[in-house]
Coordinates of C-alpha atoms in Angstrom, one line a residue:
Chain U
X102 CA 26.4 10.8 -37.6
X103 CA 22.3 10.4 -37.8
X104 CA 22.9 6.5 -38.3
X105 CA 25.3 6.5 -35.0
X106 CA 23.0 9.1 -33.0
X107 CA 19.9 6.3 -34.2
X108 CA 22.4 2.9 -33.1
X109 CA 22.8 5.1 -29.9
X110 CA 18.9 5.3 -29.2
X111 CA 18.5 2.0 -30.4
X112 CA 21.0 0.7 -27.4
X113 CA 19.2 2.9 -25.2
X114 CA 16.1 1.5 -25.6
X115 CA 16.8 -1.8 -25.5
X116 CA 18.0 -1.0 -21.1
X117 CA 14.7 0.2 -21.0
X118 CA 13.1 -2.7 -22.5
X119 CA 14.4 -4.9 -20.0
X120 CA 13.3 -3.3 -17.3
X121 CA 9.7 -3.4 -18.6
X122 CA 9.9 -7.0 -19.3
X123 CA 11.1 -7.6 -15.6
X124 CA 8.8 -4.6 -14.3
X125 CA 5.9 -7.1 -15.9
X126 CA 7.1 -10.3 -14.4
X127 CA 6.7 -8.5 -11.4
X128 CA 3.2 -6.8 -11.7
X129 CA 1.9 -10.7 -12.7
X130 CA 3.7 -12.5 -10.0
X131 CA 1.0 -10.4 -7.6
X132 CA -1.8 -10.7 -10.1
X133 CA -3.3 -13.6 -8.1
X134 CA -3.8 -11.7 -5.1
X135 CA -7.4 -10.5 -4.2
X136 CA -7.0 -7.5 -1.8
X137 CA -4.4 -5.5 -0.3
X138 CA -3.3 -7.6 2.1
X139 CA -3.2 -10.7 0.1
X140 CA -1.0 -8.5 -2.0
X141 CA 1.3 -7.5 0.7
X142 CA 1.9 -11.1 1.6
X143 CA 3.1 -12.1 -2.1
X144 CA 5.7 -8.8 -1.7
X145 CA 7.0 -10.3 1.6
X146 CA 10.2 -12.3 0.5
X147 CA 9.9 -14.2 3.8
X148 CA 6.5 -15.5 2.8
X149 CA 6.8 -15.3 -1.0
X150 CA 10.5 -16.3 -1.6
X151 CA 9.1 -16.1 -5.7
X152 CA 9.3 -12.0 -5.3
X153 CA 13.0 -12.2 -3.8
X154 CA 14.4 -14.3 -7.1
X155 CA 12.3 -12.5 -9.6
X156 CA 13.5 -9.3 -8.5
X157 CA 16.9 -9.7 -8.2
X158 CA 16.9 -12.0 -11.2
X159 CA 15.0 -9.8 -13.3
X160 CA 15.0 -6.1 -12.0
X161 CA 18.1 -5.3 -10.3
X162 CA 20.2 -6.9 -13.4
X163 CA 18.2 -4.1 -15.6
X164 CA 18.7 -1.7 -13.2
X165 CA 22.4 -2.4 -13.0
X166 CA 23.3 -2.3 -16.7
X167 CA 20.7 1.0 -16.5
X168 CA 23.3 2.8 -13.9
X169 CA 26.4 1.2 -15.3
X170 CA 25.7 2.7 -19.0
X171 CA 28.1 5.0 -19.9
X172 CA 29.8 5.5 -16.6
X173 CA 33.1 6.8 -16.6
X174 CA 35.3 3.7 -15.3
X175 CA 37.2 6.1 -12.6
X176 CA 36.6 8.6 -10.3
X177 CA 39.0 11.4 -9.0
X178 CA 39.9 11.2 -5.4
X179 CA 41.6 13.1 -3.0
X180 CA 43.2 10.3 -1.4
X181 CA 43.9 7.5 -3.5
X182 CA 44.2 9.7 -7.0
X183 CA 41.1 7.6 -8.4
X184 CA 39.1 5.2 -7.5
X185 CA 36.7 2.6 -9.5
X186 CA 33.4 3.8 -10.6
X187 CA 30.4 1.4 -10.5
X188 CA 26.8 1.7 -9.9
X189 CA 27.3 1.2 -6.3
X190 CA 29.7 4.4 -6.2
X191 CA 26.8 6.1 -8.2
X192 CA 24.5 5.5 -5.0
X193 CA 27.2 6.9 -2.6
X194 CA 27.7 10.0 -4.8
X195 CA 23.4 10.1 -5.2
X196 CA 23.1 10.3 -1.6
X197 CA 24.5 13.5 -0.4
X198 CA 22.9 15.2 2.6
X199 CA 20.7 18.1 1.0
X200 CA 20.8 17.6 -2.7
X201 CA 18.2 14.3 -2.3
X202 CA 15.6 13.6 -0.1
X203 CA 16.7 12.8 3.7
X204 CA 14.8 9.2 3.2
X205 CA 17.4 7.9 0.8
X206 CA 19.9 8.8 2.8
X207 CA 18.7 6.8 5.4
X208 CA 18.2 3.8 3.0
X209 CA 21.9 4.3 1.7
X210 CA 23.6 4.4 5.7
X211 CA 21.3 1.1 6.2
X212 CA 22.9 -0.9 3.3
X213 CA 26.5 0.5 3.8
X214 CA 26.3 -1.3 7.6
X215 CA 25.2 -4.9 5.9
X216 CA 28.9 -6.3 6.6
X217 CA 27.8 -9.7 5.2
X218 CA 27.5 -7.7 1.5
X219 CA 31.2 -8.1 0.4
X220 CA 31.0 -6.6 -3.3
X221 CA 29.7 -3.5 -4.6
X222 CA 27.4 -5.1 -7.0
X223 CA 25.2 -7.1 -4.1
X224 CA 25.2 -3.8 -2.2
X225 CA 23.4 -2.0 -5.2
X226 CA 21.2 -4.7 -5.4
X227 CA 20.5 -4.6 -1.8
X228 CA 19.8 -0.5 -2.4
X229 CA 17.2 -1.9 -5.1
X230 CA 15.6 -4.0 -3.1
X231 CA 15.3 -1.2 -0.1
X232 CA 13.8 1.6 -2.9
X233 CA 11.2 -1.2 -3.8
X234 CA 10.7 -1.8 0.4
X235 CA 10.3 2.3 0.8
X236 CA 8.6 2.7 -2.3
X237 CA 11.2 5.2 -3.5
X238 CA 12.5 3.6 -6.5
X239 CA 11.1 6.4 -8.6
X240 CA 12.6 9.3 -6.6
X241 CA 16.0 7.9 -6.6
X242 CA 16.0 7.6 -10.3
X243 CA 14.4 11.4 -10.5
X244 CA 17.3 12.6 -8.1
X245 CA 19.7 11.2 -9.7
X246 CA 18.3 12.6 -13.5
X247 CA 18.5 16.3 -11.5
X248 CA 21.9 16.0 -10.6
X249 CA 23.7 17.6 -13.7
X250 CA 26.6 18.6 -12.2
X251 CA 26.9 14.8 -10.8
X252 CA 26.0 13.0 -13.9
X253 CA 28.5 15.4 -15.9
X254 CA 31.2 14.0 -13.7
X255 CA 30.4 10.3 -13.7
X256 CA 29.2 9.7 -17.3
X257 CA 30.2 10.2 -20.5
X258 CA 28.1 12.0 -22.6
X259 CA 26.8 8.8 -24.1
X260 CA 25.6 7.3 -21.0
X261 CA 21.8 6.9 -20.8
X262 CA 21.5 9.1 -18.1
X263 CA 23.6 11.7 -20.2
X264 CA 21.4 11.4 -22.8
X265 CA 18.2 11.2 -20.9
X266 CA 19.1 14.9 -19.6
X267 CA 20.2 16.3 -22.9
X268 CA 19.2 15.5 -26.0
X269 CA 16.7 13.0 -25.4
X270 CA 14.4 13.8 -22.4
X271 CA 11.8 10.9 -23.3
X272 CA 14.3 8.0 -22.0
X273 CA 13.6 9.8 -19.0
X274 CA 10.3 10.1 -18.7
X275 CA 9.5 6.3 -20.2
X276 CA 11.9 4.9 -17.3
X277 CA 10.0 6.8 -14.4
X278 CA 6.9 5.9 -16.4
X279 CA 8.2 1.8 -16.5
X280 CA 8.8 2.2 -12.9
X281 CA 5.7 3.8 -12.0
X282 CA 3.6 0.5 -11.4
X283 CA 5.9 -0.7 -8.8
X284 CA 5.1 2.0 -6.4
X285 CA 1.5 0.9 -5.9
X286 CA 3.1 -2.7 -4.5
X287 CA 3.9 -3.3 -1.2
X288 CA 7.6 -4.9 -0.5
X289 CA 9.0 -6.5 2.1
X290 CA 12.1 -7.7 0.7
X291 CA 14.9 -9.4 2.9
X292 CA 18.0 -6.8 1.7
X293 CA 20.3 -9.9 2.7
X294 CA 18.3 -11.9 0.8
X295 CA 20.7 -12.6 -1.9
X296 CA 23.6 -13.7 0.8
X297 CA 20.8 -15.7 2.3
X298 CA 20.1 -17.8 -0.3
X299 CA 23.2 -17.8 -2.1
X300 CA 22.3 -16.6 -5.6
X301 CA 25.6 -16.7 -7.7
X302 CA 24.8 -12.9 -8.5
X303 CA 27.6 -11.3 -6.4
X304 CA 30.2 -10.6 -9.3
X305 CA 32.4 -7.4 -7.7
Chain V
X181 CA -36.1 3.1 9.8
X182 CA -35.5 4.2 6.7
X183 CA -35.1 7.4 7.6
X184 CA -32.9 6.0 10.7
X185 CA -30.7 4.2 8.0
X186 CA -30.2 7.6 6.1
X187 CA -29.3 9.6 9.3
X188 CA -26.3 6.8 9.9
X189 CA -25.3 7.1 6.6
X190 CA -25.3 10.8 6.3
X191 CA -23.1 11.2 9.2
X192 CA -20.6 8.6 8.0
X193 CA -20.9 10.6 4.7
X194 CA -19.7 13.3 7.4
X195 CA -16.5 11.3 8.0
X196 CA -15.5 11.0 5.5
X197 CA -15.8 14.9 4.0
X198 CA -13.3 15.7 6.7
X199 CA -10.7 12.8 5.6
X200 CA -11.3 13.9 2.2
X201 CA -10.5 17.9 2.8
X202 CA -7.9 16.5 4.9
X203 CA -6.3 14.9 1.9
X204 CA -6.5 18.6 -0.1
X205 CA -5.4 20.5 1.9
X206 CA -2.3 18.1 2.2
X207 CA -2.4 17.7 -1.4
X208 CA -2.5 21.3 -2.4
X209 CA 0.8 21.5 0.5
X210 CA 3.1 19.4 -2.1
X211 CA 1.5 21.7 -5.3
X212 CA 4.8 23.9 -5.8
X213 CA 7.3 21.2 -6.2
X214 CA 8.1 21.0 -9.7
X215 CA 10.1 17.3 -9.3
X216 CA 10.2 14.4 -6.9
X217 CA 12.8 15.6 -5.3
X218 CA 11.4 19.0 -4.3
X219 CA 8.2 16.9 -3.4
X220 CA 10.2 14.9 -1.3
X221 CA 11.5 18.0 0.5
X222 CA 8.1 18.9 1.1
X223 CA 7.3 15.6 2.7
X224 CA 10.1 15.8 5.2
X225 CA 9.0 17.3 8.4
X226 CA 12.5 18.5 9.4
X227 CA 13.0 20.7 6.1
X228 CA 9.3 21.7 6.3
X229 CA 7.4 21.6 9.5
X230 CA 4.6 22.8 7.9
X231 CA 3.5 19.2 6.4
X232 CA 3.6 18.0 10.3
X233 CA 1.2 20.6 11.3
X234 CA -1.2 20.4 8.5
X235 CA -1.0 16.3 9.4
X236 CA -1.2 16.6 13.0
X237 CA -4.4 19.2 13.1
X238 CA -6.2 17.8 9.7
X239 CA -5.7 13.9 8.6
X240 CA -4.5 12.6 12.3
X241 CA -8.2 13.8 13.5
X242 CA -10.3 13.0 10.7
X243 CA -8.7 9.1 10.6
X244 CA -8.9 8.9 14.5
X245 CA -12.9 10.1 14.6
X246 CA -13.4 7.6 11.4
X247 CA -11.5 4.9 13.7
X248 CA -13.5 5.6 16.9
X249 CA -17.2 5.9 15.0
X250 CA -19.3 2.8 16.8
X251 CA -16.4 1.3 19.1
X252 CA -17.5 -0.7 21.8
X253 CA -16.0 1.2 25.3
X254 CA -15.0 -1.9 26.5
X255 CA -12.9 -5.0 25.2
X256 CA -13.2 -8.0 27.3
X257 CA -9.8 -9.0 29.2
X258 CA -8.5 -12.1 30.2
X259 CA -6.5 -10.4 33.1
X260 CA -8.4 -6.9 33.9
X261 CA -11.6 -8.4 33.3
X262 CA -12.3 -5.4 30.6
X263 CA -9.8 -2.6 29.1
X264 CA -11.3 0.6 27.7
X265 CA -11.1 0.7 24.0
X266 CA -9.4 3.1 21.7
X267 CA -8.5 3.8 17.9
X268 CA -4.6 3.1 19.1
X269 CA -5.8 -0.1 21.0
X270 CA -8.0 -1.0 17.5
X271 CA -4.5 -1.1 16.0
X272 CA -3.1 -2.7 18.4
X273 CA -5.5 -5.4 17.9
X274 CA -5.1 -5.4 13.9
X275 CA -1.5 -6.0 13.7
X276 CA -1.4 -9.5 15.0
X277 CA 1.2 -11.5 13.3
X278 CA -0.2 -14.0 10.5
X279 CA -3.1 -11.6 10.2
X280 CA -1.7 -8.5 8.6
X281 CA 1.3 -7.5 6.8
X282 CA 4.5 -7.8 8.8
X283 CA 5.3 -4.2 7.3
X284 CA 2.3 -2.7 9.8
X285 CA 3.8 -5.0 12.5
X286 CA 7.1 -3.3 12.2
X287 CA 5.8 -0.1 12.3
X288 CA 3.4 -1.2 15.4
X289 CA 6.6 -2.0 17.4
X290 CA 8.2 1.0 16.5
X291 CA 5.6 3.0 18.0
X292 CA 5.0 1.3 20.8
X293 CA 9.0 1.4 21.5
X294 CA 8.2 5.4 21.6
X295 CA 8.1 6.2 25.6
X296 CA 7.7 9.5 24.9
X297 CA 4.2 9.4 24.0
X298 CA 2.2 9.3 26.8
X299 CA -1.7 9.5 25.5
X300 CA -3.4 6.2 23.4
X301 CA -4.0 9.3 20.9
X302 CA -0.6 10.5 20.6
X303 CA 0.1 7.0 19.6
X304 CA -2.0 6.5 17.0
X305 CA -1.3 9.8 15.6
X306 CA 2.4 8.5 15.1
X307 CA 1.1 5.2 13.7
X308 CA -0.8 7.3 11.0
X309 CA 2.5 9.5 10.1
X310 CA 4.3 5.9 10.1
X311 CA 1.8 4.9 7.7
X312 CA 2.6 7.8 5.5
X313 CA 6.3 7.7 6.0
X314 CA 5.7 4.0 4.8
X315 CA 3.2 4.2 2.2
X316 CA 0.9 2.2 3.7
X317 CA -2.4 4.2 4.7
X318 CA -4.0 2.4 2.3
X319 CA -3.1 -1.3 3.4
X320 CA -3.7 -1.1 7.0
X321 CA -7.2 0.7 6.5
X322 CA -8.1 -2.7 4.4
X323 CA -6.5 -5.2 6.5
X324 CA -8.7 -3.6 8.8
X325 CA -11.9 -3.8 6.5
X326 CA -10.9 -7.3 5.7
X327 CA -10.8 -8.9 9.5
X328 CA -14.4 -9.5 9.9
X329 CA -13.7 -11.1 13.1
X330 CA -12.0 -8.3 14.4
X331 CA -14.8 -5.5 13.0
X332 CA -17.3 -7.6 15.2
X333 CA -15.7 -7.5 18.8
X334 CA -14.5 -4.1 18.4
X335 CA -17.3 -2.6 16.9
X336 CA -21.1 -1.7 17.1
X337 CA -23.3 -2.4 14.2
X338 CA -23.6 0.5 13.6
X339 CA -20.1 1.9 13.4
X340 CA -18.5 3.0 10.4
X341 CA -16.2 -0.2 10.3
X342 CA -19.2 -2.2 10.4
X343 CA -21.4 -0.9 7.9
X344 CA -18.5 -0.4 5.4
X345 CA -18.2 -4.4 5.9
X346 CA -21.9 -5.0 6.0
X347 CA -24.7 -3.1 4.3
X348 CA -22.5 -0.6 3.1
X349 CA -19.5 -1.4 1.0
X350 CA -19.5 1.7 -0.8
X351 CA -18.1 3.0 2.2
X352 CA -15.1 1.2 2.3
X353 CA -14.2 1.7 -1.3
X354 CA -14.7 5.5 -1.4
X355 CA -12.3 5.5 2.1
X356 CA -9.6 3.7 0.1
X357 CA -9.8 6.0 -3.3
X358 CA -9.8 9.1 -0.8
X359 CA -6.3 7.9 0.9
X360 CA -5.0 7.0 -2.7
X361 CA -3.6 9.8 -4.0
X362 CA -1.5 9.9 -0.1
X363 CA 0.8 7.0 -1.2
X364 CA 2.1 8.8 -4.4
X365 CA 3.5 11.5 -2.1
X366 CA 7.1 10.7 -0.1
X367 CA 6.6 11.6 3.4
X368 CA 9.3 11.5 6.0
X369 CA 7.4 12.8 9.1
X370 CA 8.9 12.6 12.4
X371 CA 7.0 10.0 14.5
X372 CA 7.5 12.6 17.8
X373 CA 6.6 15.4 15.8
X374 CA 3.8 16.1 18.0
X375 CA 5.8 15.6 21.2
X376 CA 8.5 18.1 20.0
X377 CA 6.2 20.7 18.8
X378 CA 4.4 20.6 22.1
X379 CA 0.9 20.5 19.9
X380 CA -1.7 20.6 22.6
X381 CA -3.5 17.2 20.6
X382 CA -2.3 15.1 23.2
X383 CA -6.3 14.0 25.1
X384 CA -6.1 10.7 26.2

């Protein structure tokens, strides 16, 4: 059991160090930038089309396999019995009016009216690229880690986000830690960038 | 003259005390929460109107005197001749496209879009609780710094502006580490907050 708990942390880790490798691309793509403005023009995906690819070549990919660890592949629902659980569906479940912050819920209604996103997967990218934007990348991840009740009906126990709230509170703290840096950077990232420049990303 | 220089410094010193117990007393606002999420509550004018108030009657004041310190009255015109000058017309004039961040520009048109607010100063209140809503205190304060063109024909040599550009660059620096610790907090202030809680701040 101690040699399969150790694999377990071992897998775990190795999400989070992905997202520090991309969270570092990231931090050195502005590196050249003098002052604050300089830096907000390198976050601009319009004027910097660099920061569109490396984030959603780098980031939202770690992200992704971040949210999709663990999850239980279907949902109940009332209507159609069950339905297909993804990280997407995790964003629509996070988003509930009162238990997260009124801003994300705004983000979340702005992505879900992007017709030209047809599958789930550009979607949560698109909700990536909006928490970098809003500089809420953090509190999303923090809401999420608060929800018990909603991460004890999504994951298995041996999801990261299980784990992070149960037996091993550190993954939590070191991914709020990774993500940290990102919050001081100013985005302006296209959410249609993706669709816009046709990046072969958009499995379902 | 020396004693004339330490005068003008000692009273921008002045300014900046009231930005900085501003930012306290804002500060100490968020101190219960014990996650994001409850900070985030905090931060939302709606759930606590509190956070408006303390905005509107502390930080909106102390950033509009700071703005207003050694302003040329007048600006010339190319169709009036002149227009009187004002903190809101200062932003007006920083947000030019090319110049600053397009973020500030989208927040610039989203105020101005606001025909509820009648007063220059009721405007530029709503363009500081954009900035916090945004995240970007910080960035359009050094956009600002950084447009020594701009510093020139809106401002006296001896305005605050000015100095912190010129002679005094300590100014500028100690501005931007007081505002700081603002952009780690998640506001969502409502832009008509003033206008809806009738607060008598509206002077022209």
């Amino acid at each position: 059991a101690q040699s399969g708990t150790g694999q377990l942390q071992e897998q775990k880790k190795g999400l989070l160090i992905a997202v520090s490798a991309s969270v570092d691309k990231i931090i050195s793509h502005f590196g050249a930038a003098r002052n604050l403005v300089q830096k907000a023009q390198l976050g601009d995906s319009r004027l910097s089309p660099d920061v569109g690819h490396l984030v959603l070549t780098t980031l939202c990919p770690a992200l992704h396999a971040l949210v999709a660890d663990g999850l239980k592949p279907f949902r109940k629902d009332l209507i159609t019995g069950q339905r297909r659980s993804s990280p997407w569906s995790v964003v629509e479940a996070s988003v509930k009016p009162g238990s997260s912050a009124r801003s994300l819920g705004t983000l979340y209604g702005q992505v879900s009216r992007l017709a030209l996103l047809r599958s789930s997967r550009s979607r949560f990218h698109a909700f990536i690229l909006g928490l970098l934007n809003t500089k809420q990348l953090e509190l999303w991840f923090s809401s999420l880690q608060e929800d018990a009740g909603l991460l004890s009906l999504l994951y298995l126990p041996t999801g990261f986000f299980s784990l992070a709230r149960g037996g091993c509170p550190s993954l939590s703290t070191e991914l709020l830690l990774l993500l940290q840096p990102l919050s001081v950077l100013t985005f302006h990232l296209d959410l249609l960038f993706e669709h816009h420049h046709h990046l072969p990303l958009g499995l379902p």
